[in-house]
């Protein structure tokens, strides 16, 4: 008699299911994004991102302490400046919002890993990620500024810098400048495959960074392309990236998998604002169970090959894990 194949044998018992599970999500896999603004005693919820806030530096410190206490190892810091100009000068100012926040975090919560987003879009009056002349974003001129911003973050105490501008050659420029200033041990987490995505809408409200004309398709990637992502990542690795990122995550699981299969380098995936807000909205309507959906989504990102996940759900997940 032919034996019946019974894969269900390993699914019947919850303990056995855990024993044979191929992919596990851990608090240490998570990075928590935070938005810091000028002022005092500010904690204002972002309308399109329930549960995510703008913090002034004084209250940001309390939030970072809570992040540390629930076991999340790192934050990704975004600054929302009070002043903008054509050159995004607050982005590289010693008294810029990110620089002041980093110094205070490293003073008060030195054990947290501080990753800083390095870009110009939130700091320029036109909302583009670089220097604009005659309606064009200039690549090489922008790269000089991106490196300058990264250096200012590291001088303030940032542990890792994360350039998100998608200009050609910016990783090499940052690496060269950091090394020349003695910061040879500061890693670069490059937004290497950053797609021109519609999932960034809530973030642009949070960071006040929407472009004032046109779009970002001349420098962010076309969502129809995957081979191009591998070329971009290969270039960033060659230029000195220590970690590469795929952004967004959920609609780009195939990209994460291809990167994992082709490169021996740590991979970060960004579970972006639109992905977060859709889950929050559906959960609010009672259409889905938020906790189970979030854990399924994040596990799928890890299963695809991500080593670390940047997610606005990080603090919720950490708390869920401590109550399991």
PDB file of C-alpha atoms in Angstrom:
ATOM      1  CA  UNK A   1       0.000   0.000   0.000  1.00  0.00           C
ATOM      2  CA  UNK A   2       1.301   3.446  -0.867  1.00  0.00           C
ATOM      3  CA  UNK A   3       2.034   5.579   2.167  1.00  0.00           C
ATOM      4  CA  UNK A   4       0.140   8.854   2.443  1.00  0.00           C
ATOM      5  CA  UNK A   5       2.541  11.803   2.618  1.00  0.00           C
ATOM      6  CA  UNK A   6       1.587  13.772   5.720  1.00  0.00           C
ATOM      7  CA  UNK A   7       3.348  17.164   6.040  1.00  0.00           C
ATOM      8  CA  UNK A   8       0.662  18.046   8.612  1.00  0.00           C
ATOM      9  CA  UNK A   9       2.477  15.902  11.177  1.00  0.00           C
ATOM     10  CA  UNK A  10       4.757  18.869  11.803  1.00  0.00           C
ATOM     11  CA  UNK A  11       1.844  21.310  12.090  1.00  0.00           C
ATOM     12  CA  UNK A  12      -0.467  19.609  14.569  1.00  0.00           C
ATOM     13  CA  UNK A  13       1.375  20.670  17.744  1.00  0.00           C
ATOM     14  CA  UNK A  14       2.262  24.314  18.421  1.00  0.00           C
ATOM     15  CA  UNK A  15       5.569  23.374  20.062  1.00  0.00           C
ATOM     16  CA  UNK A  16       6.607  21.291  17.057  1.00  0.00           C
ATOM     17  CA  UNK A  17       5.555  24.106  14.720  1.00  0.00           C
ATOM     18  CA  UNK A  18       7.902  26.422  16.591  1.00  0.00           C
ATOM     19  CA  UNK A  19      10.703  23.863  16.478  1.00  0.00           C
ATOM     20  CA  UNK A  20      10.593  23.521  12.695  1.00  0.00           C
ATOM     21  CA  UNK A  21       9.883  27.153  11.873  1.00  0.00           C
ATOM     22  CA  UNK A  22      12.237  28.360   9.163  1.00  0.00           C
ATOM     23  CA  UNK A  23      12.025  32.121   9.744  1.00  0.00           C
ATOM     24  CA  UNK A  24      11.783  33.912  13.073  1.00  0.00           C
ATOM     25  CA  UNK A  25      11.326  37.595  13.819  1.00  0.00           C
ATOM     26  CA  UNK A  26      13.262  39.096  16.720  1.00  0.00           C
ATOM     27  CA  UNK A  27      13.236  42.497  18.409  1.00  0.00           C
ATOM     28  CA  UNK A  28      16.920  42.822  17.522  1.00  0.00           C
ATOM     29  CA  UNK A  29      15.949  42.795  13.826  1.00  0.00           C
ATOM     30  CA  UNK A  30      14.047  46.080  14.157  1.00  0.00           C
ATOM     31  CA  UNK A  31      14.972  49.737  13.652  1.00  0.00           C
ATOM     32  CA  UNK A  32      12.529  52.429  14.789  1.00  0.00           C
ATOM     33  CA  UNK A  33      12.149  55.635  12.718  1.00  0.00           C
ATOM     34  CA  UNK A  34      11.694  58.905  14.639  1.00  0.00           C
ATOM     35  CA  UNK A  35      10.928  62.494  13.602  1.00  0.00           C
ATOM     36  CA  UNK A  36      12.498  65.380  15.516  1.00  0.00           C
ATOM     37  CA  UNK A  37      11.411  69.030  15.301  1.00  0.00           C
ATOM     38  CA  UNK A  38      12.587  72.333  16.731  1.00  0.00           C
ATOM     39  CA  UNK A  39      10.967  73.612  19.941  1.00  0.00           C
ATOM     40  CA  UNK A  40      10.216  72.338  23.419  1.00  0.00           C
ATOM     41  CA  UNK A  41       7.613  70.037  24.964  1.00  0.00           C
ATOM     42  CA  UNK A  42       6.310  68.926  21.558  1.00  0.00           C
ATOM     43  CA  UNK A  43       4.741  65.545  20.941  1.00  0.00           C
ATOM     44  CA  UNK A  44       2.284  65.881  18.070  1.00  0.00           C
ATOM     45  CA  UNK A  45       0.699  62.912  16.342  1.00  0.00           C
ATOM     46  CA  UNK A  46       1.040  62.827  12.561  1.00  0.00           C
ATOM     47  CA  UNK A  47      -2.474  62.699  11.089  1.00  0.00           C
ATOM     48  CA  UNK A  48      -1.776  60.137   8.386  1.00  0.00           C
ATOM     49  CA  UNK A  49       0.372  57.941  10.657  1.00  0.00           C
ATOM     50  CA  UNK A  50      -1.537  57.137  13.857  1.00  0.00           C
ATOM     51  CA  UNK A  51       0.816  56.389  16.709  1.00  0.00           C
ATOM     52  CA  UNK A  52       3.763  58.200  15.073  1.00  0.00           C
ATOM     53  CA  UNK A  53       4.770  61.623  16.391  1.00  0.00           C
ATOM     54  CA  UNK A  54       6.826  64.718  15.883  1.00  0.00           C
ATOM     55  CA  UNK A  55       9.049  65.127  18.954  1.00  0.00           C
ATOM     56  CA  UNK A  56      11.011  68.083  20.180  1.00  0.00           C
ATOM     57  CA  UNK A  57      14.440  67.048  21.442  1.00  0.00           C
ATOM     58  CA  UNK A  58      13.463  67.053  25.133  1.00  0.00           C
ATOM     59  CA  UNK A  59      10.591  64.606  24.586  1.00  0.00           C
ATOM     60  CA  UNK A  60      12.532  62.689  21.930  1.00  0.00           C
ATOM     61  CA  UNK A  61      14.981  61.667  24.645  1.00  0.00           C
ATOM     62  CA  UNK A  62      12.168  60.135  26.672  1.00  0.00           C
ATOM     63  CA  UNK A  63      10.960  58.257  23.599  1.00  0.00           C
ATOM     64  CA  UNK A  64      14.454  56.951  22.842  1.00  0.00           C
ATOM     65  CA  UNK A  65      14.769  55.719  26.422  1.00  0.00           C
ATOM     66  CA  UNK A  66      11.515  53.793  25.991  1.00  0.00           C
ATOM     67  CA  UNK A  67      12.777  52.349  22.708  1.00  0.00           C
ATOM     68  CA  UNK A  68      15.923  51.181  24.490  1.00  0.00           C
ATOM     69  CA  UNK A  69      13.966  49.748  27.403  1.00  0.00           C
ATOM     70  CA  UNK A  70      11.783  47.540  25.181  1.00  0.00           C
ATOM     71  CA  UNK A  71      14.905  46.099  23.547  1.00  0.00           C
ATOM     72  CA  UNK A  72      14.986  47.814  20.146  1.00  0.00           C
ATOM     73  CA  UNK A  73      18.672  48.301  19.300  1.00  0.00           C
ATOM     74  CA  UNK A  74      18.568  51.236  16.876  1.00  0.00           C
ATOM     75  CA  UNK A  75      16.660  54.274  15.668  1.00  0.00           C
ATOM     76  CA  UNK A  76      16.593  55.998  12.273  1.00  0.00           C
ATOM     77  CA  UNK A  77      16.410  59.743  12.808  1.00  0.00           C
ATOM     78  CA  UNK A  78      14.702  62.229  10.492  1.00  0.00           C
ATOM     79  CA  UNK A  79      14.891  65.958  11.076  1.00  0.00           C
ATOM     80  CA  UNK A  80      12.082  68.398  10.317  1.00  0.00           C
ATOM     81  CA  UNK A  81      13.748  71.825  10.116  1.00  0.00           C
ATOM     82  CA  UNK A  82      12.192  75.169  10.920  1.00  0.00           C
ATOM     83  CA  UNK A  83      14.156  76.884   8.141  1.00  0.00           C
ATOM     84  CA  UNK A  84      14.536  75.905   4.477  1.00  0.00           C
ATOM     85  CA  UNK A  85      16.525  77.359   1.598  1.00  0.00           C
ATOM     86  CA  UNK A  86      17.759  76.393  -1.874  1.00  0.00           C
ATOM     87  CA  UNK A  87      20.844  74.636  -0.508  1.00  0.00           C
ATOM     88  CA  UNK A  88      19.222  72.916   2.463  1.00  0.00           C
ATOM     89  CA  UNK A  89      21.783  74.585   4.706  1.00  0.00           C
ATOM     90  CA  UNK A  90      20.252  73.393   7.986  1.00  0.00           C
ATOM     91  CA  UNK A  91      20.939  69.826   6.841  1.00  0.00           C
ATOM     92  CA  UNK A  92      24.686  70.322   7.353  1.00  0.00           C
ATOM     93  CA  UNK A  93      24.645  73.046  10.030  1.00  0.00           C
ATOM     94  CA  UNK A  94      26.316  72.279  13.360  1.00  0.00           C
ATOM     95  CA  UNK A  95      23.135  73.665  14.942  1.00  0.00           C
ATOM     96  CA  UNK A  96      20.778  71.761  12.646  1.00  0.00           C
ATOM     97  CA  UNK A  97      17.928  69.846  14.226  1.00  0.00           C
ATOM     98  CA  UNK A  98      19.451  66.408  13.563  1.00  0.00           C
ATOM     99  CA  UNK A  99      22.904  67.434  14.787  1.00  0.00           C
ATOM    100  CA  UNK A 100      21.494  68.816  18.043  1.00  0.00           C
ATOM    101  CA  UNK A 101      19.286  65.767  18.528  1.00  0.00           C
ATOM    102  CA  UNK A 102      22.129  63.312  17.928  1.00  0.00           C
ATOM    103  CA  UNK A 103      24.374  65.050  20.445  1.00  0.00           C
ATOM    104  CA  UNK A 104      21.660  64.943  23.088  1.00  0.00           C
ATOM    105  CA  UNK A 105      20.754  61.307  22.400  1.00  0.00           C
ATOM    106  CA  UNK A 106      24.370  60.176  22.643  1.00  0.00           C
ATOM    107  CA  UNK A 107      24.699  62.132  25.891  1.00  0.00           C
ATOM    108  CA  UNK A 108      21.540  60.723  27.499  1.00  0.00           C
ATOM    109  CA  UNK A 109      21.094  57.297  25.842  1.00  0.00           C
ATOM    110  CA  UNK A 110      24.563  56.393  24.552  1.00  0.00           C
ATOM    111  CA  UNK A 111      23.817  52.685  24.156  1.00  0.00           C
ATOM    112  CA  UNK A 112      21.200  53.172  21.417  1.00  0.00           C
ATOM    113  CA  UNK A 113      22.527  52.959  17.853  1.00  0.00           C
ATOM    114  CA  UNK A 114      21.702  56.212  16.061  1.00  0.00           C
ATOM    115  CA  UNK A 115      21.302  56.010  12.299  1.00  0.00           C
ATOM    116  CA  UNK A 116      20.702  59.315  10.535  1.00  0.00           C
ATOM    117  CA  UNK A 117      18.920  59.817   7.240  1.00  0.00           C
ATOM    118  CA  UNK A 118      21.168  61.830   4.950  1.00  0.00           C
ATOM    119  CA  UNK A 119      19.239  63.798   2.359  1.00  0.00           C
ATOM    120  CA  UNK A 120      18.179  67.307   1.380  1.00  0.00           C
ATOM    121  CA  UNK A 121      14.488  67.017   0.444  1.00  0.00           C
ATOM    122  CA  UNK A 122      13.141  68.076   3.838  1.00  0.00           C
ATOM    123  CA  UNK A 123      15.545  71.002   4.040  1.00  0.00           C
ATOM    124  CA  UNK A 124      15.131  72.617   0.613  1.00  0.00           C
ATOM    125  CA  UNK A 125      12.386  75.018  -0.430  1.00  0.00           C
ATOM    126  CA  UNK A 126      11.789  72.984  -3.591  1.00  0.00           C
ATOM    127  CA  UNK A 127      11.544  69.604  -1.815  1.00  0.00           C
ATOM    128  CA  UNK A 128      13.959  67.754  -4.070  1.00  0.00           C
ATOM    129  CA  UNK A 129      16.831  65.596  -2.846  1.00  0.00           C
ATOM    130  CA  UNK A 130      19.575  67.766  -4.265  1.00  0.00           C
ATOM    131  CA  UNK A 131      20.721  71.028  -5.754  1.00  0.00           C
ATOM    132  CA  UNK A 132      18.304  72.313  -8.401  1.00  0.00           C
ATOM    133  CA  UNK A 133      19.285  74.583 -11.271  1.00  0.00           C
ATOM    134  CA  UNK A 134      17.031  75.392 -14.223  1.00  0.00           C
ATOM    135  CA  UNK A 135      14.535  72.814 -13.054  1.00  0.00           C
ATOM    136  CA  UNK A 136      17.096  69.998 -12.997  1.00  0.00           C
ATOM    137  CA  UNK A 137      18.503  68.126  -9.993  1.00  0.00           C
ATOM    138  CA  UNK A 138      22.286  68.253 -10.409  1.00  0.00           C
ATOM    139  CA  UNK A 139      23.948  64.981  -9.502  1.00  0.00           C
ATOM    140  CA  UNK A 140      27.611  65.812  -8.940  1.00  0.00           C
ATOM    141  CA  UNK A 141      27.024  69.101  -7.184  1.00  0.00           C
ATOM    142  CA  UNK A 142      24.496  67.409  -4.909  1.00  0.00           C
ATOM    143  CA  UNK A 143      26.954  64.632  -4.022  1.00  0.00           C
ATOM    144  CA  UNK A 144      29.314  67.180  -2.457  1.00  0.00           C
ATOM    145  CA  UNK A 145      26.517  68.409  -0.209  1.00  0.00           C
ATOM    146  CA  UNK A 146      25.375  64.897   0.697  1.00  0.00           C
ATOM    147  CA  UNK A 147      28.897  64.048   1.867  1.00  0.00           C
ATOM    148  CA  UNK A 148      29.019  67.295   3.831  1.00  0.00           C
ATOM    149  CA  UNK A 149      25.709  66.439   5.556  1.00  0.00           C
ATOM    150  CA  UNK A 150      26.918  62.945   6.425  1.00  0.00           C
ATOM    151  CA  UNK A 151      30.112  64.312   7.955  1.00  0.00           C
ATOM    152  CA  UNK A 152      28.154  66.777  10.103  1.00  0.00           C
ATOM    153  CA  UNK A 153      25.998  63.922  11.436  1.00  0.00           C
ATOM    154  CA  UNK A 154      29.012  61.793  12.295  1.00  0.00           C
ATOM    155  CA  UNK A 155      30.789  64.702  13.961  1.00  0.00           C
ATOM    156  CA  UNK A 156      27.660  65.117  16.121  1.00  0.00           C
ATOM    157  CA  UNK A 157      27.885  61.452  17.157  1.00  0.00           C
ATOM    158  CA  UNK A 158      25.827  59.414  14.646  1.00  0.00           C
ATOM    159  CA  UNK A 159      26.785  55.745  14.666  1.00  0.00           C
ATOM    160  CA  UNK A 160      25.670  55.014  11.071  1.00  0.00           C
ATOM    161  CA  UNK A 161      24.788  57.345   8.197  1.00  0.00           C
ATOM    162  CA  UNK A 162      22.101  56.419   5.669  1.00  0.00           C
ATOM    163  CA  UNK A 163      22.153  58.414   2.413  1.00  0.00           C
ATOM    164  CA  UNK A 164      18.687  58.320   0.839  1.00  0.00           C
ATOM    165  CA  UNK A 165      19.097  60.737  -2.075  1.00  0.00           C
ATOM    166  CA  UNK A 166      19.877  58.160  -4.825  1.00  0.00           C
ATOM    167  CA  UNK A 167      22.501  60.376  -6.465  1.00  0.00           C
ATOM    168  CA  UNK A 168      25.176  58.508  -8.423  1.00  0.00           C
ATOM    169  CA  UNK A 169      28.506  58.310  -6.577  1.00  0.00           C
ATOM    170  CA  UNK A 170      27.337  59.577  -3.201  1.00  0.00           C
ATOM    171  CA  UNK A 171      28.473  56.506  -1.246  1.00  0.00           C
ATOM    172  CA  UNK A 172      32.025  56.883  -2.541  1.00  0.00           C
ATOM    173  CA  UNK A 173      31.998  60.606  -1.745  1.00  0.00           C
ATOM    174  CA  UNK A 174      30.782  59.998   1.805  1.00  0.00           C
ATOM    175  CA  UNK A 175      33.297  57.214   2.391  1.00  0.00           C
ATOM    176  CA  UNK A 176      36.170  59.315   1.107  1.00  0.00           C
ATOM    177  CA  UNK A 177      35.245  62.333   3.228  1.00  0.00           C
ATOM    178  CA  UNK A 178      34.595  60.339   6.406  1.00  0.00           C
ATOM    179  CA  UNK A 179      37.871  58.466   6.039  1.00  0.00           C
ATOM    180  CA  UNK A 180      39.807  61.681   5.442  1.00  0.00           C
ATOM    181  CA  UNK A 181      38.421  63.060   8.718  1.00  0.00           C
ATOM    182  CA  UNK A 182      39.329  59.956  10.709  1.00  0.00           C
ATOM    183  CA  UNK A 183      35.879  58.310  10.768  1.00  0.00           C
ATOM    184  CA  UNK A 184      37.051  55.127   9.110  1.00  0.00           C
ATOM    185  CA  UNK A 185      34.907  52.943  11.374  1.00  0.00           C
ATOM    186  CA  UNK A 186      31.569  54.655  10.716  1.00  0.00           C
ATOM    187  CA  UNK A 187      29.340  52.398   8.580  1.00  0.00           C
ATOM    188  CA  UNK A 188      27.241  53.564   5.648  1.00  0.00           C
ATOM    189  CA  UNK A 189      23.737  52.143   5.255  1.00  0.00           C
ATOM    190  CA  UNK A 190      22.935  53.046   1.657  1.00  0.00           C
ATOM    191  CA  UNK A 191      19.401  53.413   0.346  1.00  0.00           C
ATOM    192  CA  UNK A 192      20.626  51.459  -2.668  1.00  0.00           C
ATOM    193  CA  UNK A 193      17.361  50.317  -4.257  1.00  0.00           C
ATOM    194  CA  UNK A 194      14.987  53.146  -3.419  1.00  0.00           C
ATOM    195  CA  UNK A 195      11.990  53.108  -5.712  1.00  0.00           C
ATOM    196  CA  UNK A 196       9.857  56.045  -6.869  1.00  0.00           C
ATOM    197  CA  UNK A 197       6.903  54.754  -4.884  1.00  0.00           C
ATOM    198  CA  UNK A 198       3.398  55.964  -4.090  1.00  0.00           C
ATOM    199  CA  UNK A 199       3.776  54.429  -0.623  1.00  0.00           C
ATOM    200  CA  UNK A 200       5.743  57.453   0.639  1.00  0.00           C
ATOM    201  CA  UNK A 201       2.751  59.792   0.925  1.00  0.00           C
ATOM    202  CA  UNK A 202       2.325  59.789   4.720  1.00  0.00           C
ATOM    203  CA  UNK A 203       6.078  60.213   5.236  1.00  0.00           C
ATOM    204  CA  UNK A 204       6.092  63.312   3.063  1.00  0.00           C
ATOM    205  CA  UNK A 205       3.466  64.803   5.355  1.00  0.00           C
ATOM    206  CA  UNK A 206       5.519  63.813   8.406  1.00  0.00           C
ATOM    207  CA  UNK A 207       8.774  65.242   7.042  1.00  0.00           C
ATOM    208  CA  UNK A 208       7.170  68.126   5.127  1.00  0.00           C
ATOM    209  CA  UNK A 209       9.255  66.995   2.169  1.00  0.00           C
ATOM    210  CA  UNK A 210       6.949  66.737  -0.840  1.00  0.00           C
ATOM    211  CA  UNK A 211       8.542  68.074  -4.053  1.00  0.00           C
ATOM    212  CA  UNK A 212       7.198  71.472  -5.034  1.00  0.00           C
ATOM    213  CA  UNK A 213       7.414  70.707  -8.741  1.00  0.00           C
ATOM    214  CA  UNK A 214       7.666  67.556 -10.817  1.00  0.00           C
ATOM    215  CA  UNK A 215       8.506  64.248  -9.162  1.00  0.00           C
ATOM    216  CA  UNK A 216      11.561  62.204  -8.157  1.00  0.00           C
ATOM    217  CA  UNK A 217      11.520  59.695 -10.986  1.00  0.00           C
ATOM    218  CA  UNK A 218      14.736  61.036 -12.502  1.00  0.00           C
ATOM    219  CA  UNK A 219      16.714  59.754  -9.508  1.00  0.00           C
ATOM    220  CA  UNK A 220      14.549  57.203  -7.662  1.00  0.00           C
ATOM    221  CA  UNK A 221      14.060  53.846  -9.368  1.00  0.00           C
ATOM    222  CA  UNK A 222      11.282  52.728 -11.705  1.00  0.00           C
ATOM    223  CA  UNK A 223       9.131  50.164  -9.900  1.00  0.00           C
ATOM    224  CA  UNK A 224       9.068  47.967 -12.992  1.00  0.00           C
ATOM    225  CA  UNK A 225      12.801  47.246 -12.753  1.00  0.00           C
ATOM    226  CA  UNK A 226      14.626  44.601 -10.762  1.00  0.00           C
ATOM    227  CA  UNK A 227      17.877  44.075 -12.693  1.00  0.00           C
ATOM    228  CA  UNK A 228      18.571  47.759 -12.231  1.00  0.00           C
ATOM    229  CA  UNK A 229      18.332  47.278  -8.451  1.00  0.00           C
ATOM    230  CA  UNK A 230      21.120  44.719  -8.605  1.00  0.00           C
ATOM    231  CA  UNK A 231      23.281  47.106 -10.612  1.00  0.00           C
ATOM    232  CA  UNK A 232      22.650  49.929  -8.137  1.00  0.00           C
ATOM    233  CA  UNK A 233      23.506  47.691  -5.193  1.00  0.00           C
ATOM    234  CA  UNK A 234      26.663  46.378  -6.847  1.00  0.00           C
ATOM    235  CA  UNK A 235      27.820  49.959  -7.398  1.00  0.00           C
ATOM    236  CA  UNK A 236      27.114  50.994  -3.807  1.00  0.00           C
ATOM    237  CA  UNK A 237      29.008  47.975  -2.462  1.00  0.00           C
ATOM    238  CA  UNK A 238      31.933  48.810  -4.729  1.00  0.00           C
ATOM    239  CA  UNK A 239      31.866  52.396  -3.430  1.00  0.00           C
ATOM    240  CA  UNK A 240      31.992  51.274   0.197  1.00  0.00           C
ATOM    241  CA  UNK A 241      28.455  50.643   1.466  1.00  0.00           C
ATOM    242  CA  UNK A 242      28.427  48.422   4.558  1.00  0.00           C
ATOM    243  CA  UNK A 243      24.659  47.791   4.536  1.00  0.00           C
ATOM    244  CA  UNK A 244      22.327  48.105   1.550  1.00  0.00           C
ATOM    245  CA  UNK A 245      18.643  48.914   1.720  1.00  0.00           C
ATOM    246  CA  UNK A 246      15.580  48.072  -0.326  1.00  0.00           C
ATOM    247  CA  UNK A 247      12.748  50.594  -0.027  1.00  0.00           C
ATOM    248  CA  UNK A 248       9.776  50.055   0.139  1.00  0.00           C
ATOM    249  CA  UNK A 249       9.664  46.502   1.489  1.00  0.00           C
ATOM    250  CA  UNK A 250       6.273  44.879   1.069  1.00  0.00           C
ATOM    251  CA  UNK A 251       5.822  45.403  -2.676  1.00  0.00           C
ATOM    252  CA  UNK A 252       9.502  44.629  -3.277  1.00  0.00           C
ATOM    253  CA  UNK A 253       9.987  41.288  -1.545  1.00  0.00           C
ATOM    254  CA  UNK A 254      11.275  39.868  -4.819  1.00  0.00           C
ATOM    255  CA  UNK A 255      13.993  42.529  -4.871  1.00  0.00           C
ATOM    256  CA  UNK A 256      15.051  41.701  -1.325  1.00  0.00           C
ATOM    257  CA  UNK A 257      15.260  38.026  -2.287  1.00  0.00           C
ATOM    258  CA  UNK A 258      17.344  38.741  -5.381  1.00  0.00           C
ATOM    259  CA  UNK A 259      19.725  40.908  -3.358  1.00  0.00           C
ATOM    260  CA  UNK A 260      20.105  38.163  -0.741  1.00  0.00           C
ATOM    261  CA  UNK A 261      20.807  35.577  -3.438  1.00  0.00           C
ATOM    262  CA  UNK A 262      23.377  37.730  -5.241  1.00  0.00           C
ATOM    263  CA  UNK A 263      25.298  39.634  -2.559  1.00  0.00           C
ATOM    264  CA  UNK A 264      26.978  38.666   0.688  1.00  0.00           C
ATOM    265  CA  UNK A 265      26.192  41.862   2.587  1.00  0.00           C
ATOM    266  CA  UNK A 266      23.723  42.870   5.322  1.00  0.00           C
ATOM    267  CA  UNK A 267      20.355  43.939   3.908  1.00  0.00           C
ATOM    268  CA  UNK A 268      17.957  46.444   5.433  1.00  0.00           C
ATOM    269  CA  UNK A 269      14.358  46.741   4.266  1.00  0.00           C
ATOM    270  CA  UNK A 270      12.164  49.764   4.945  1.00  0.00           C
ATOM    271  CA  UNK A 271       8.538  48.973   5.842  1.00  0.00           C
ATOM    272  CA  UNK A 272       7.476  52.451   4.761  1.00  0.00           C
ATOM    273  CA  UNK A 273       4.819  54.910   5.868  1.00  0.00           C
ATOM    274  CA  UNK A 274       2.153  53.947   3.321  1.00  0.00           C
ATOM    275  CA  UNK A 275       2.464  50.288   4.277  1.00  0.00           C
ATOM    276  CA  UNK A 276       2.104  51.278   7.926  1.00  0.00           C
ATOM    277  CA  UNK A 277      -0.849  53.597   7.407  1.00  0.00           C
ATOM    278  CA  UNK A 278      -2.823  51.092   5.314  1.00  0.00           C
ATOM    279  CA  UNK A 279      -2.597  48.507   8.087  1.00  0.00           C
ATOM    280  CA  UNK A 280      -3.557  51.080  10.712  1.00  0.00           C
ATOM    281  CA  UNK A 281      -6.577  52.225   8.678  1.00  0.00           C
ATOM    282  CA  UNK A 282      -7.833  48.700   8.016  1.00  0.00           C
ATOM    283  CA  UNK A 283      -7.360  47.756  11.669  1.00  0.00           C
ATOM    284  CA  UNK A 284      -9.268  50.840  12.795  1.00  0.00           C
ATOM    285  CA  UNK A 285     -12.183  49.772  10.588  1.00  0.00           C
ATOM    286  CA  UNK A 286     -12.110  46.300  12.128  1.00  0.00           C
ATOM    287  CA  UNK A 287     -11.318  44.640   8.795  1.00  0.00           C
ATOM    288  CA  UNK A 288      -8.091  43.008   9.992  1.00  0.00           C
ATOM    289  CA  UNK A 289      -6.412  42.051  13.260  1.00  0.00           C
ATOM    290  CA  UNK A 290      -3.502  44.488  13.487  1.00  0.00           C
ATOM    291  CA  UNK A 291      -1.127  42.369  15.560  1.00  0.00           C
ATOM    292  CA  UNK A 292      -1.400  39.217  13.464  1.00  0.00           C
ATOM    293  CA  UNK A 293      -1.164  41.125  10.173  1.00  0.00           C
ATOM    294  CA  UNK A 294       1.883  43.132  11.296  1.00  0.00           C
ATOM    295  CA  UNK A 295       3.740  40.030  12.466  1.00  0.00           C
ATOM    296  CA  UNK A 296       2.913  38.268   9.197  1.00  0.00           C
ATOM    297  CA  UNK A 297       4.133  41.217   7.120  1.00  0.00           C
ATOM    298  CA  UNK A 298       7.382  41.642   9.027  1.00  0.00           C
ATOM    299  CA  UNK A 299       8.087  37.917   8.981  1.00  0.00           C
ATOM    300  CA  UNK A 300       7.561  37.919   5.206  1.00  0.00           C
ATOM    301  CA  UNK A 301      10.152  40.686   4.873  1.00  0.00           C
ATOM    302  CA  UNK A 302      12.595  38.703   6.994  1.00  0.00           C
ATOM    303  CA  UNK A 303      11.795  35.519   5.052  1.00  0.00           C
ATOM    304  CA  UNK A 304      12.538  37.312   1.786  1.00  0.00           C
ATOM    305  CA  UNK A 305      16.075  37.906   3.041  1.00  0.00           C
ATOM    306  CA  UNK A 306      16.190  41.127   5.069  1.00  0.00           C
ATOM    307  CA  UNK A 307      18.598  41.100   7.998  1.00  0.00           C
ATOM    308  CA  UNK A 308      17.057  44.194   9.571  1.00  0.00           C
ATOM    309  CA  UNK A 309      13.716  45.949   9.141  1.00  0.00           C
ATOM    310  CA  UNK A 310      13.028  49.643   9.548  1.00  0.00           C
ATOM    311  CA  UNK A 311       9.419  49.871  10.687  1.00  0.00           C
ATOM    312  CA  UNK A 312       7.063  52.217  12.506  1.00  0.00           C
ATOM    313  CA  UNK A 313       5.601  49.098  14.123  1.00  0.00           C
ATOM    314  CA  UNK A 314       8.865  48.337  15.951  1.00  0.00           C
ATOM    315  CA  UNK A 315       7.800  49.540  19.382  1.00  0.00           C
ATOM    316  CA  UNK A 316       4.430  47.783  19.156  1.00  0.00           C
ATOM    317  CA  UNK A 317       6.122  44.540  18.118  1.00  0.00           C
ATOM    318  CA  UNK A 318       8.594  44.768  20.984  1.00  0.00           C
ATOM    319  CA  UNK A 319       5.754  45.177  23.452  1.00  0.00           C
ATOM    320  CA  UNK A 320       3.808  42.291  21.910  1.00  0.00           C
ATOM    321  CA  UNK A 321       6.854  40.050  22.229  1.00  0.00           C
ATOM    322  CA  UNK A 322       7.281  40.866  25.934  1.00  0.00           C
ATOM    323  CA  UNK A 323       3.652  39.869  26.632  1.00  0.00           C
ATOM    324  CA  UNK A 324       3.699  36.571  24.698  1.00  0.00           C
TER     325      UNK A 324
END
